[in-house]
Structures are given as C-alpha cells and as structure tokens.
Coordinates of C-alpha atoms in Angstrom, one line a residue:
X1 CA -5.2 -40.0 3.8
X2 CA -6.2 -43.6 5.7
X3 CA -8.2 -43.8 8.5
X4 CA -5.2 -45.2 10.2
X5 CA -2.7 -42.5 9.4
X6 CA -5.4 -40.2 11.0
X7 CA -6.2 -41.7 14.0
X8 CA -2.0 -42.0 14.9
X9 CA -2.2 -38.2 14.4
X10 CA 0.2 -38.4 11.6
X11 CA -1.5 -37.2 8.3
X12 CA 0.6 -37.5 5.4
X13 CA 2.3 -33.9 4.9
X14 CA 1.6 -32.5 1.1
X15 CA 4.5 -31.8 -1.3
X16 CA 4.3 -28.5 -0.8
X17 CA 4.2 -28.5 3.0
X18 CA 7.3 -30.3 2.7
X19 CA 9.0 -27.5 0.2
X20 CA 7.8 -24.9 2.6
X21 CA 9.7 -27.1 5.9
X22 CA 12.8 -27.3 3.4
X23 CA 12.6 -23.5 3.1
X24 CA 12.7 -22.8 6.8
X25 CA 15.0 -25.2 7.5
X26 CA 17.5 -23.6 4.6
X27 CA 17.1 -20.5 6.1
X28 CA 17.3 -21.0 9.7
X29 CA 21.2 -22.1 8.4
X30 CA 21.8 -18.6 7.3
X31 CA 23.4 -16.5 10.0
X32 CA 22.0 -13.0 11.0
X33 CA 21.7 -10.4 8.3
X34 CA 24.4 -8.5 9.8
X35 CA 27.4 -11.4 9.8
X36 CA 25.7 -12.1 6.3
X37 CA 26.8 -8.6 5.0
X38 CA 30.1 -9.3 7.3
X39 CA 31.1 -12.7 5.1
X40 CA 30.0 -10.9 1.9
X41 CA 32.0 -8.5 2.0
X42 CA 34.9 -10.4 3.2
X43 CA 34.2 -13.0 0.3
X44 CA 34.2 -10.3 -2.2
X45 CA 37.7 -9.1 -0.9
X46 CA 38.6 -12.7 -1.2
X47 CA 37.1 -13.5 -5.1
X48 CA 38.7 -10.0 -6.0
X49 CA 42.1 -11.5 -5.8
X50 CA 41.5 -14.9 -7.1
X51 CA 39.4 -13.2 -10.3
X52 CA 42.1 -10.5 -10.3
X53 CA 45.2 -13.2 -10.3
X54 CA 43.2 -15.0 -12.9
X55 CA 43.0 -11.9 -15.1
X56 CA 39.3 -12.1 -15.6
X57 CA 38.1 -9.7 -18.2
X58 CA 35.3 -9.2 -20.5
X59 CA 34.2 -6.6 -23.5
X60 CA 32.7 -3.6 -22.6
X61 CA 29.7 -3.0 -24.2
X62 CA 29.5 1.0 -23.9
X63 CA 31.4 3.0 -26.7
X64 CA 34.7 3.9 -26.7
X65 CA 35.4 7.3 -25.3
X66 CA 32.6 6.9 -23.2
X67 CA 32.6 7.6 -19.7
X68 CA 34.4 5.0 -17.6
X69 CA 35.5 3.0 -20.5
X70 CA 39.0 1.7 -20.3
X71 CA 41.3 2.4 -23.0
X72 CA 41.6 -1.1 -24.4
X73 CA 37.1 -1.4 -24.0
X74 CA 37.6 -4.1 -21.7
X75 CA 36.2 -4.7 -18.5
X76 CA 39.1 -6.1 -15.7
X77 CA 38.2 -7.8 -12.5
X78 CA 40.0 -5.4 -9.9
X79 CA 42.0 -7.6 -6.6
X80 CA 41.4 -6.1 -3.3
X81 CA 44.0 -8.1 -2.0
X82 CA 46.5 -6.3 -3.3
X83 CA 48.6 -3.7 -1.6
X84 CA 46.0 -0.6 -3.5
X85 CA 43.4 -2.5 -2.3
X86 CA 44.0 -3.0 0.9
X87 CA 44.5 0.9 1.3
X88 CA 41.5 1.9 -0.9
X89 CA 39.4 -0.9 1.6
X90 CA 41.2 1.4 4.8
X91 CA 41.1 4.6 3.9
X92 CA 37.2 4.7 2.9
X93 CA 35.8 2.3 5.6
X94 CA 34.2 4.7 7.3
X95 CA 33.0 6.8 4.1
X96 CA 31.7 3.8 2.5
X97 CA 29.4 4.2 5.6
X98 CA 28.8 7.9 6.2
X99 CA 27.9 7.9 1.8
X100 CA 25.8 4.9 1.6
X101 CA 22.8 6.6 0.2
X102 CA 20.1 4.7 1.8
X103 CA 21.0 5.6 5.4
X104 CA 20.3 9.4 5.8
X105 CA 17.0 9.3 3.6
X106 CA 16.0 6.8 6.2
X107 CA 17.4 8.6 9.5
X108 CA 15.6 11.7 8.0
X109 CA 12.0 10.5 7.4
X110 CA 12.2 8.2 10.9
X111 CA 12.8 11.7 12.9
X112 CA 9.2 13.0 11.8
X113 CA 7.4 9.4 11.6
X114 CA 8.5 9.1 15.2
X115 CA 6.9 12.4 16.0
X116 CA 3.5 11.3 14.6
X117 CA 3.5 7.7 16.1
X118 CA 4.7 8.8 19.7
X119 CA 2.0 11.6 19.7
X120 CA -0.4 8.6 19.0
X121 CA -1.7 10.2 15.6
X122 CA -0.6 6.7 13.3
X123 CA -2.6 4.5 15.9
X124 CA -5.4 6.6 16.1
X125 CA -5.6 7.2 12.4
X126 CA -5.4 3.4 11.8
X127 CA -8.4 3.0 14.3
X128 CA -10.2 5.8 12.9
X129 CA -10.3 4.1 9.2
X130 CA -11.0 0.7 10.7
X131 CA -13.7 1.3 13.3
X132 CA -15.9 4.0 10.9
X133 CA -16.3 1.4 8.3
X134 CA -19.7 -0.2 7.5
X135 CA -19.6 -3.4 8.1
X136 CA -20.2 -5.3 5.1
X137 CA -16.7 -3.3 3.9
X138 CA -14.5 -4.0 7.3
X139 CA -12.4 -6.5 5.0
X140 CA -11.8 -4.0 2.4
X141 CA -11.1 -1.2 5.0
X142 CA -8.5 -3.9 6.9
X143 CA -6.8 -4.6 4.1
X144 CA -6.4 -1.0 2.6
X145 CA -5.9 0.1 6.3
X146 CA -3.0 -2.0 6.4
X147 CA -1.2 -0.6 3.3
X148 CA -1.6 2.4 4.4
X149 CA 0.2 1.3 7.2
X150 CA 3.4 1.1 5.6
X151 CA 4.2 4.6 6.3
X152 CA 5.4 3.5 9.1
X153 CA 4.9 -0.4 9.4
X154 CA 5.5 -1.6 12.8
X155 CA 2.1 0.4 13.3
X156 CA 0.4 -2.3 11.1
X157 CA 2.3 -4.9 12.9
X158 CA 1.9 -4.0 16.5
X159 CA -1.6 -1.8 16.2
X160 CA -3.9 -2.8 12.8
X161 CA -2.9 -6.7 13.2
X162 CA -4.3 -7.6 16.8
X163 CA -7.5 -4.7 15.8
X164 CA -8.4 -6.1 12.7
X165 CA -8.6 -9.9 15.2
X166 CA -10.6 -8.0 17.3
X167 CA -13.0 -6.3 14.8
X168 CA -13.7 -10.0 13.4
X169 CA -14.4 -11.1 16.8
X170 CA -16.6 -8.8 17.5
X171 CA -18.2 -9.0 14.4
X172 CA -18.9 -12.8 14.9
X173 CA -16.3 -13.5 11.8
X174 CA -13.0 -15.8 12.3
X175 CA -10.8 -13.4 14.4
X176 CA -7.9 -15.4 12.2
X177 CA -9.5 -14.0 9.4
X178 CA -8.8 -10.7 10.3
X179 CA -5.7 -11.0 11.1
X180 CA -4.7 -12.7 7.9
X181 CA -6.6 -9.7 5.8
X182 CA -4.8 -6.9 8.1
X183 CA -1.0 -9.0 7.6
X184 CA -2.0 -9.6 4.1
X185 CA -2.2 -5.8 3.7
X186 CA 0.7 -4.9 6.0
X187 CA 3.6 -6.9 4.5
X188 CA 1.7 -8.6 1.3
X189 CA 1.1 -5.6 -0.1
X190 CA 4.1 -4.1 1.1
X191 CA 5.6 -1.9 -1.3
X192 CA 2.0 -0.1 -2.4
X193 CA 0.7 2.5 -0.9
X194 CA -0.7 6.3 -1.8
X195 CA 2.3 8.3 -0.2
X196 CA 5.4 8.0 -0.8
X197 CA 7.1 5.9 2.1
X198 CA 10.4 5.3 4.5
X199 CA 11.1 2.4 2.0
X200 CA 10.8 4.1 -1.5
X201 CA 13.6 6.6 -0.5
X202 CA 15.4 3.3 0.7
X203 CA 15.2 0.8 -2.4
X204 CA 15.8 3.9 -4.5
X205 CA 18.9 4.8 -2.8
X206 CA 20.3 1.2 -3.2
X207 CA 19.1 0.8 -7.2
X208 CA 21.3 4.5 -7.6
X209 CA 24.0 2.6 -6.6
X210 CA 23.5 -0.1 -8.7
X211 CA 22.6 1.6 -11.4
X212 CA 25.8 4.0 -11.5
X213 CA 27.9 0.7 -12.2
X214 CA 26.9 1.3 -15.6
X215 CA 26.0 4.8 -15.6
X216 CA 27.8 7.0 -12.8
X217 CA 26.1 9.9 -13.3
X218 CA 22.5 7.7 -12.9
X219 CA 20.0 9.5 -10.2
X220 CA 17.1 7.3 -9.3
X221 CA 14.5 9.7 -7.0
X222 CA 12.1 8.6 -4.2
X223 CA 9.1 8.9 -6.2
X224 CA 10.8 6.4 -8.9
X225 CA 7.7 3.9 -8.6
X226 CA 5.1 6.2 -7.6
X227 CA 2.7 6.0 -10.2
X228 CA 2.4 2.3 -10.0
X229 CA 2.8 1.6 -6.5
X230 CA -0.5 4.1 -5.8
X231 CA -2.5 2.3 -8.4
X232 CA -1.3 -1.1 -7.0
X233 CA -2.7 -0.3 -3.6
X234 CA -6.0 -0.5 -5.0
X235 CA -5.2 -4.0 -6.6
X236 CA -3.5 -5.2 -3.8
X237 CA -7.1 -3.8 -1.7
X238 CA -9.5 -5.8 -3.9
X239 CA -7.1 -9.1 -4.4
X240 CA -6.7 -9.2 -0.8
X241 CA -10.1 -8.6 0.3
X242 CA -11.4 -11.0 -2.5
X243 CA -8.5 -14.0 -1.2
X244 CA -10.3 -13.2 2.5
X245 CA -13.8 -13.8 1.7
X246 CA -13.7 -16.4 -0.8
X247 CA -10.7 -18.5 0.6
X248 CA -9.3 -18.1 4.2
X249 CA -12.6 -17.2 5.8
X250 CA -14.6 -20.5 4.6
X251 CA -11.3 -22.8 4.9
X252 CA -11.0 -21.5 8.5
X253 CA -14.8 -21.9 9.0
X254 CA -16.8 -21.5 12.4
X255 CA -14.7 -19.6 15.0
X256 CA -14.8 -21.9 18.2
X257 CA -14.4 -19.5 20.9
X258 CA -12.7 -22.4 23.5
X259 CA -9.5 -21.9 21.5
X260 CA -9.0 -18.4 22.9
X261 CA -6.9 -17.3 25.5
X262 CA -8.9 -15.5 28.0
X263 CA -7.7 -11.8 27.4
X264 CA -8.3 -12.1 23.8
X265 CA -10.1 -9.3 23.3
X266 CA -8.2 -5.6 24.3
X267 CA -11.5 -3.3 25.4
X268 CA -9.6 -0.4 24.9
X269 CA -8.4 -1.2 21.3
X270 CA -12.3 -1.7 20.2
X271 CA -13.4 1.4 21.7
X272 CA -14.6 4.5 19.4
X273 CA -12.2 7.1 19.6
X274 CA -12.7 9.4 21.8
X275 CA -13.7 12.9 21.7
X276 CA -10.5 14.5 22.5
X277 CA -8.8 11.8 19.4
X278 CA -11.3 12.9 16.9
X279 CA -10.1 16.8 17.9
X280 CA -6.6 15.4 17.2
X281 CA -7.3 14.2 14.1
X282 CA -8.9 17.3 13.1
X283 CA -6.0 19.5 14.2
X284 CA -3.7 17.0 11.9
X285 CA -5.4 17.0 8.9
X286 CA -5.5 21.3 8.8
X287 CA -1.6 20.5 9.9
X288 CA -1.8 17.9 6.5
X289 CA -3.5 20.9 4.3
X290 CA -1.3 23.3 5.4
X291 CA 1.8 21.3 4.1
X292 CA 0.4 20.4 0.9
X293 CA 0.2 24.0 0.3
X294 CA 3.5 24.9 0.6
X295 CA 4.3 21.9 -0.8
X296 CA 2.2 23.2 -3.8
X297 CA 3.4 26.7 -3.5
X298 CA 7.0 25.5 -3.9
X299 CA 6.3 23.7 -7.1
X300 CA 3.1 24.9 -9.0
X301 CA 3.9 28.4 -9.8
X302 CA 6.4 29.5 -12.6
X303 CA 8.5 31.6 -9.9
X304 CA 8.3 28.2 -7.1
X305 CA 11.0 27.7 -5.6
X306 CA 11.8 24.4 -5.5
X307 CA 11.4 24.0 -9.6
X308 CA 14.3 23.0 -11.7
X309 CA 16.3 26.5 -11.5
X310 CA 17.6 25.9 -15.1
X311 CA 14.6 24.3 -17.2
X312 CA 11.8 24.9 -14.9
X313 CA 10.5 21.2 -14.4
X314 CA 9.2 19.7 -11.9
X315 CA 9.7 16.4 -11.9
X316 CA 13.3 16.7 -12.7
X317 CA 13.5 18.9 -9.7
X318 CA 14.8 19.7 -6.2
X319 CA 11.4 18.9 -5.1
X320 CA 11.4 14.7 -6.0
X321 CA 15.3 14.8 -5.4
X322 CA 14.6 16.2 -1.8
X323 CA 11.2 14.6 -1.0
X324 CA 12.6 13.1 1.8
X325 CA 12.7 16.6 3.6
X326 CA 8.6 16.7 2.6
X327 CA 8.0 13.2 4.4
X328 CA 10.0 14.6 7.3
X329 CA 8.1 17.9 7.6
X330 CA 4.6 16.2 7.4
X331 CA 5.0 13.7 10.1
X332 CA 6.5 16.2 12.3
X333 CA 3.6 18.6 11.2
X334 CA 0.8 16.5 11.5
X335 CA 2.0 14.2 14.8
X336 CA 2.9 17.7 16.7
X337 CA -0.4 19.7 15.8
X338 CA -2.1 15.7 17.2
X339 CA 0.0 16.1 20.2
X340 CA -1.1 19.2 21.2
X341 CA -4.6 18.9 20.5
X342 CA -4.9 16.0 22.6
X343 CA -1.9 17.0 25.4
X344 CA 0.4 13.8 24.6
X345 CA 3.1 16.5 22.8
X346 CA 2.8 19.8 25.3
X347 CA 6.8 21.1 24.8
X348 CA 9.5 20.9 22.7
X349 CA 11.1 18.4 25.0
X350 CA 8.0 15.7 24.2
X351 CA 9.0 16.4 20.0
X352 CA 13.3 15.9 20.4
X353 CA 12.5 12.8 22.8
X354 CA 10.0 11.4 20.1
X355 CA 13.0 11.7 17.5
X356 CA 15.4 9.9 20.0
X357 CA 13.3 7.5 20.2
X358 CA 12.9 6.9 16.7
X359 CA 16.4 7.0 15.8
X360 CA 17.6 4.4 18.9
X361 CA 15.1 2.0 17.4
X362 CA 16.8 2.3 14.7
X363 CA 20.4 0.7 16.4
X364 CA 20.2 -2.8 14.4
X365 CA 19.8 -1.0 11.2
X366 CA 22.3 1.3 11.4
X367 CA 24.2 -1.9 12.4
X368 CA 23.3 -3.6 9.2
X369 CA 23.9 -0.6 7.2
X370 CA 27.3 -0.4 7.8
X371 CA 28.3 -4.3 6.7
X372 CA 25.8 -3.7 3.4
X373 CA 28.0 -0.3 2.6
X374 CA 31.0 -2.0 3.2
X375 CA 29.7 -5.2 0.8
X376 CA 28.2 -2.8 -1.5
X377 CA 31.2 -0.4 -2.2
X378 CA 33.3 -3.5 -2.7
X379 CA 31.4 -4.9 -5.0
X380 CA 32.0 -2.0 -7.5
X381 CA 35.0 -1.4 -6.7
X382 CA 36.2 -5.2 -8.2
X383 CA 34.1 -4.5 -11.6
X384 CA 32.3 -8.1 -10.5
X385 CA 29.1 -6.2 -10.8
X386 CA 29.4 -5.3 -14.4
X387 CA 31.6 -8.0 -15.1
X388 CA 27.9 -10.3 -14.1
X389 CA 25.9 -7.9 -15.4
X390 CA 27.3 -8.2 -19.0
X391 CA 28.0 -11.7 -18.7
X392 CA 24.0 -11.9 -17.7
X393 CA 22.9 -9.9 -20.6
X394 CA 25.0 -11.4 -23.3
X395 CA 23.5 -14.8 -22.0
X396 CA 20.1 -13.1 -22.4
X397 CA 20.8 -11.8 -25.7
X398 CA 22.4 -15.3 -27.0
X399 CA 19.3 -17.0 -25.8
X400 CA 16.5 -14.2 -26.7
X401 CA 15.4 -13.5 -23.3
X402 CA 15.1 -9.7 -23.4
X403 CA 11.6 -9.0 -24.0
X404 CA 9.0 -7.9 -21.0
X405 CA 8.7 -12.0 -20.6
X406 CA 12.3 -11.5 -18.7
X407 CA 10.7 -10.0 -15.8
X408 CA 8.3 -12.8 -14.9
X409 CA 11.4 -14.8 -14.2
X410 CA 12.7 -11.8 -12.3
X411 CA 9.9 -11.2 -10.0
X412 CA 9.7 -14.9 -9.3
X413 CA 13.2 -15.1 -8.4
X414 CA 12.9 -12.1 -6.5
X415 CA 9.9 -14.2 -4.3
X416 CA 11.9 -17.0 -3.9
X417 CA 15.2 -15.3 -2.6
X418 CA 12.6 -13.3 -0.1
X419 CA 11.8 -16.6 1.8
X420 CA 15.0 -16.8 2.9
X421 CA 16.2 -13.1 3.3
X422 CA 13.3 -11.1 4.3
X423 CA 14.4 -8.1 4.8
X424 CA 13.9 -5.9 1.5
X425 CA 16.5 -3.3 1.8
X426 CA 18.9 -6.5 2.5
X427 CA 17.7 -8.7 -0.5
X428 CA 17.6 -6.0 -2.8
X429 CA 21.7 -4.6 -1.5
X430 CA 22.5 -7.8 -2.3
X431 CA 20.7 -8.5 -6.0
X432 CA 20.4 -5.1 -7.1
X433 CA 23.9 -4.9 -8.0
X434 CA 24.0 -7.6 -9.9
X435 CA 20.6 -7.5 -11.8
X436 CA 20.0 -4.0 -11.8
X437 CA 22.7 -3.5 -14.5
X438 CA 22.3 -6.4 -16.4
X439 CA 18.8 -5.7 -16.9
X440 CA 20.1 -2.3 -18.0
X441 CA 22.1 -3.8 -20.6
X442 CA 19.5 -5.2 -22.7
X443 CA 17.3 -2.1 -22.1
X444 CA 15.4 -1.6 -19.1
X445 CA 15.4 1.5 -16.6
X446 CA 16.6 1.0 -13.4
X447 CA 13.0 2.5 -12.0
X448 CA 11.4 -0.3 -13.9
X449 CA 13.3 -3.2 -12.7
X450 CA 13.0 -1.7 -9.0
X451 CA 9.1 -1.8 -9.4
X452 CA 9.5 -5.4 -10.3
X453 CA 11.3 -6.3 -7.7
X454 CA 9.5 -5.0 -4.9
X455 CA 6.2 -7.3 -6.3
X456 CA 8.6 -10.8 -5.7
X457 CA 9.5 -9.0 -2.5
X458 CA 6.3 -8.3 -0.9
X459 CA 4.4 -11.1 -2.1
X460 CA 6.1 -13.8 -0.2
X461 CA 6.8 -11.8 3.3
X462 CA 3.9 -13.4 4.5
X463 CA 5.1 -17.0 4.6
X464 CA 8.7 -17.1 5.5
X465 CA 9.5 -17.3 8.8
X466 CA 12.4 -15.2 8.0
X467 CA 10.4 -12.2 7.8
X468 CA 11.1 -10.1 10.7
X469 CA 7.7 -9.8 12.1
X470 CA 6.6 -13.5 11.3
X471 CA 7.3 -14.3 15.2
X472 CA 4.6 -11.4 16.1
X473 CA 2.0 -12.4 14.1
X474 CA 2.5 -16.1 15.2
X475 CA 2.2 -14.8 18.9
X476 CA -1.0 -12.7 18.2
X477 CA -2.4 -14.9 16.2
X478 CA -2.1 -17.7 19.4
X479 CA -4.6 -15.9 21.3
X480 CA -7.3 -16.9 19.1
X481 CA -5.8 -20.4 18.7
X482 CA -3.3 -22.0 21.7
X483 CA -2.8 -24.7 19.6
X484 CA -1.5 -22.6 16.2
X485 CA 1.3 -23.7 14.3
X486 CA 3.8 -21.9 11.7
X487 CA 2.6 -24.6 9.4
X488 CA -1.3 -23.3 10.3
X489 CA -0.1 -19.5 9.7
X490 CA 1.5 -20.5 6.3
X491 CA -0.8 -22.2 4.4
X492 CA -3.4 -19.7 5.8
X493 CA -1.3 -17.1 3.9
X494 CA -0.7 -19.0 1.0
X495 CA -3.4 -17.9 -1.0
X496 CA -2.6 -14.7 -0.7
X497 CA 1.3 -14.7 -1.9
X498 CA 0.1 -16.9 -4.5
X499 CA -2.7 -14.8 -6.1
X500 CA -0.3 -11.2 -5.3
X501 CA 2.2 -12.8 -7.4
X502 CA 0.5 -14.0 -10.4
X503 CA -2.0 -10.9 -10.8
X504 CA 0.6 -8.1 -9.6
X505 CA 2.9 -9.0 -12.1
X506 CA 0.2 -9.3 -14.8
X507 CA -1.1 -6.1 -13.7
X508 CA 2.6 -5.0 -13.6
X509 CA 2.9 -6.0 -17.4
X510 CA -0.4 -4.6 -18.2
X511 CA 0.7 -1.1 -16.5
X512 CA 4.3 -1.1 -18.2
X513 CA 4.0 -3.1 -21.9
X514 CA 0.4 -2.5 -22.3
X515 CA -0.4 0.7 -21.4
X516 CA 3.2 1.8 -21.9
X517 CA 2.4 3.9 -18.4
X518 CA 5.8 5.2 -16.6
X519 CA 6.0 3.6 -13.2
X520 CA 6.7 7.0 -11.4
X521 CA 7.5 10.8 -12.2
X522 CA 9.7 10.8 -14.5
X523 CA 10.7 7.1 -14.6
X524 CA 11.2 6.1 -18.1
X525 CA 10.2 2.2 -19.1
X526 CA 13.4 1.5 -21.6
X527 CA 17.2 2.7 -20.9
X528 CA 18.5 3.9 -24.2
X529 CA 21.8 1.2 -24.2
X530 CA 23.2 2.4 -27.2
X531 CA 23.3 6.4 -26.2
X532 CA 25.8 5.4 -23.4

C-alpha cells in the first residue's frame, strides 16, 4: 500500500475482501427465504412438465422387484402440469404441510425450551458457567458456553454474546475479543454440542425425507449425529479458544476505551448471581436428575418400557424415535422447578403463557415451513431428486470420486452455499434432496452425509451477512467500536470459519474413516447399495 493511497483513505481492498463484497452483494439479490421456497416450488411445477414432455428418463439402479421400482427399471420424470398433477398439487396442499416432518419435532421441543428461558433458568445458567470461571480459562468457558447455547440459541445471541464483551472488558482484554470467542461458539460451532438440540430433530427430519427418495421405508432419528457432534464440541472449544488467543486478540490489540459508547457496560449482566439464582439452579438440576432417571428407568432395565417391544434394543427404540418428547419434558422440568424457586413461574398460567410465547415466536418459521413442504413434497413427487441423484453418482462413479475424499468437496460446497442461504434447516431442504441420495448411491448413510453437512454449515455462519443474527452481533459489537464495519466483523471472524473448516472436517474423517466410529446411536457409516 503507498503512502498516498493511505493518506486519501482509500487502501487498496485485498482479493479476498473483494470475494467477500461479491458474496454479500450476490446474496442481498436473493429474495426472502420464504418467496425463495415460493419460486421453488413453483419452478419445480414448471421443470416437471417441460422434463415430463421431454420424456426424461434414466436407469434405475435398485433391483428389479424391489420396492418402488417401475416395471420397465427406469426412472421417469413425473409432469405436474398435467391434469393428475394439478389435483395431486390440490388435494395434499395442506398435508404436505401438516406431514412435513420437521415441523412438530420443532413445535414440540420449543414448548418446554420456552418454559426454561422465560423462567430465566437458560440466562442464568449461561451466567453461571461464565462468571465462575477462573480467569486464565474465561476464553475456554466463552467459547464452550456458547455451544452449549445452542439448546436454545437466541440465548447465545441475545445473553452470552454482549456478556462474554463485557467479561473481556472487565477483564482489561479486547471486549471485541469476547464477543468474537462467544459468536465463534454460538453459530461457528453451531451444530456441536453435548445434548441433543431443537436442530438435530430438525436436519434429521429433513434428511428422512431425503433419504426415503431412495429408500421409503428409511428412518433417520434425532440422535443420528450424536456421537460426533458431543465430541466435536470439545474440538470446536479448543480450536475456538486457540483462534481467540493467538489470532483475533493480538490482530485487534490494545482496547482504546474512547471508541465505546457510553452505556457499554450492563451492571446488571456482570453481577454474580444472586442468592435466590443460585437456589434456582439448584432446584433445576434435582429437576435435571430426576428426569435422567426416568429417562434411565424407561430404557436400562430388561422390562423398560420404552425398549424395542420386539427385540429389546435400545437404540433402535421408541426412546431415540421419540426423544423429542425427552427434550420437551426436561426443559419444562427443569425451567418450572427454576421458576418456582426463584418466584418468576408461581402458577400454571406463568408455564401455558411461556409456551405461547414460544410458539408465536415461532410465526416466520411456520411461515417458511409451509413453502419448504410444499417445495419439498414436489420435488419427490417429479422423480427429479433421484433422477439427480443417480445422474450425480454415475458421474461420480465414471470419474472415481466415491471414496471418503468426496466429502471434502461436499462440506466445502455446503460452506459456500451457507454464505448465501444461512439459514440451516433452509439450505439443507433445499440440497438434501438432491445430495442426500446421491451420496447414498455410491454408499454412504444418510446419518453420515448429515454430519458432514452440518460442518460446511456452521463453519461459515459467522461471516455472511445472510445469517440471521449477523445484524445483532454487528449492533452489539458497535458499542465497543462506533466506527465498526461488516467488513471489520468479517475478517475478524475469518480465522475462525477458516480453521473450523479445515480441522472439523479432518477431525470428521479422522472420526468416520479412521477410527471407523459411528456418528450417532445406531448410525451406520456405509449404506449397503446393493441390498436395496
């Protein structure tokens, strides 16, 4: 850079500044998820009739006599503009809806998360594991803090966000710093965390329906990525933490209080908790133990209820199939026995009005639910899924491309599509129906391919704008800094989707090819092609 091109306050912008302006300018075209879904669907009516006039066709690669083979083995492109069509499209409109799998499992586990965040157990919790930490570990705690989170994220985003500023303030560290390790956590490292979250019964719901374009009778259960998404958390922890002190803390160097607004720092948020918190807490966890053992007396014993009534497993079980009904009970369990201990839940009234209140922030979803069903059903009903999906994996196949390698290129292209469609239940409606069964076809398990994609996902939620939250962060992050730019907020997250990306996915291949560990109860690695 010249010393003239510095004084005219026009520094030459790097390459990948300019790729990054390119990508928020690509997707500011887009229209809102929901009239995305809208045109989808509308387009797939559309390409249904011109691929159906055309006669498009290809050879199905399942035996004959197989389940949902046609009689000739041939795959057809199925018109929706056709007079079947158009009734099928009418009659099921609203089913399509009501049956999209995603959308009760959701509805379900938001009643009891709304229960514990209204009673003021999530926040309190967050604080709790925040505030106690030594100080030489506050990163560490931030950044696992804000996986944790992901229970129920807005609390990272609204509560553990503007904190972890705080802490680092406090401290005498770069408030920005803390911020960046508490958003790193929250929407970085997304998909990991110990329990089993609102999202997992979500993505699974979506790569079911993916997966039964090849095989309808297909179940993919919450717990599907388990395994490796409670080890990742600890990954995610020490790469996070490791990107904050090494990287964004000395690029961001001396904190210069002057650049703060005036009310930066929220007394009430840096307080210990108080007495009558810390008897919540303790009133929720006996709530939490008392749970886990039903939850264990419904599964461990021979005669448990909730054990496979005809084999006696339990992971193929009503237990995993139904675990949204355990997330449901231990929110409600654990936010009511809060609520009462410190008077914020006194009546029945305070737990139904919590629910409401979970559920009516839920209006844009449901919203967006309906035009993904609709785009969603569609697409199987034309065949254009598995029409892709074994065009994809014969192209795979002719070129060699179906070892482990495959998903590299996968999760990167999953981390690309994200900077433009950040939502993950939308991405994934949209690519699961084409990828999940190709990458069936030449082998793979639907639970697998789901565990990739949720590393491309997460990694690159922190720099797109299109990420819901991004507009939050931006405006906390402008109390510390008036003069803060998107462009200062995304190359000060940078290093983080860059170093999630590269050493999730190597410790994704590590778990799966390596190791040859399952990714979740149950979840097998390879999907035996040849024994459809």
């Amino acid at each position: 850079m010249s010393d003239s091109q510095t004084e005219r306050g026009a520094p030459r912008r790097g390459v990948f500044t300019r790729f990054l302006d390119g990508v928020e300018w690509l997707g500011n075209l887009l229209p809102h998820p929901v009239t995305l879904f809208a045109i989808l669907a509308i387009g797939i009516v559309l390409l249904s009739g011109v691929l159906g006039w055309l006669g498009v066709a290809v050879e199905d690669p399942r035996p004959a006599g197989a389940r949902g083979v046609a009689e000739d083995g041939m795959i057809r492109a199925v018109s929706l503009l056709d007079g079947d069509g158009i009734r099928r499209i009418w009659t099921n409109l609203v089913t399509n809806f009501t049956g999209f799998a995603p959308l009760g499992v959701v509805l379900v586990a938001m009643l009891g998360v709304g229960v514990a965040e209204k009673s003021g157990l999530l926040s309190a919790a967050v604080r709790a594991m925040v505030l106690s930490a030594p100080r030489h570990v506050v990163t560490v705690a931030v950044v696992f803090a804000g996986i944790l989170s992901n229970t129920a994220s807005e609390v990272g985003y609204v509560v553990l966000i503007p904190l972890a500023g705080a802490i680092f303030y406090a401290l005498g560290r770069h408030p920005l710093a803390g911020m960046a390790a508490a958003f790193a956590g929250v929407s970085g490292g997304y998909s990991a965390n110990l329990l089993i979250g609102t999202i997992d019964p979500l993505l699974a719901g979506i790569t079911q329906e993916a997966a039964r374009l090849i095989d309808p009778d297909y179940e993919v259960l919450a717990t599907a990525n388990w395994y490796f998404m409670f080890a990742s958390t600890f990954v995610i922890t020490a790469i996070g933490s490791l990107v904050t002190i090494f990287i964004v803390e000395p690029k961001l160097g001396k904190y210069d209080p002057s650049r703060a607004d005036e009310t930066v720092l929220d007394k009430h948020m840096m307080q210990p908790l108080a007495a009558v918190e810390r008897k919540g807490l303790l009133w929720a966890g006996l709530a939490i133990l008392g749970v886990f053992a039903l939850m264990a007396l419904t599964l461990a014993p021979e005669w448990g209820v909730l054990r496979n009534p005809d084999t006696g497993d339990r992971i193929a079980s009503p237990f995993f199939r139904g675990f949204v009904v355990w997330i449901l009970i231990f929110f409600i369990a654990a936010g009511y026995a809060y609520g009462r201990a410190t008077g914020t839940m006194k009546t029945d009234r305070d737990v139904i009005d919590a629910m409401a209140g979970a559920i009516s922030a839920l209006g844009l979803y449901i919203v967006l639910v309906f035009f993904a069903a609709q785009f969603v059903a569609f697409f199987g009903w034309t065949n254009l899924g598995a029409i892709t999906a074994v065009t994809g994996a014969q192209f795979l196949q002719d070129t060699g491309m179906t070892g482990p390698l495959v998903f590299f290129l996968f999760i990167l292209m999953c981390a690309v599509i994200n900077l433009s469609l950040g939502s993950a239940s939308a991405q994934w409606a949209v690519t699961a129906p084409i990828f999940v069964p190709m990458l069936m076809l030449i082998g793979y398990a639907p639970e697998v391919i789901q565990a990739a994609y949720r590393i491309g996902d997460s990694s690159t939620n922190i720099i797109t704008p299109m990420m819901s939250y991004f507009g939050l962060i931006l405006a906390w992050a402008t109390r510390y800094d008036k003069n803060l730019g998107v462009g200062t907020l995304i190359a000060m997250m940078l290093p983080y989707s860059i170093f999630f990306l590269l050493l999730w996915s190597s410790f994704f291949f590590l778990w799966t090819f390596g190791l040859d560990l399952p990714v979740g109860p149950g979840s097998p690695t390879y999907y035996p092609v040849e024994a459809e």
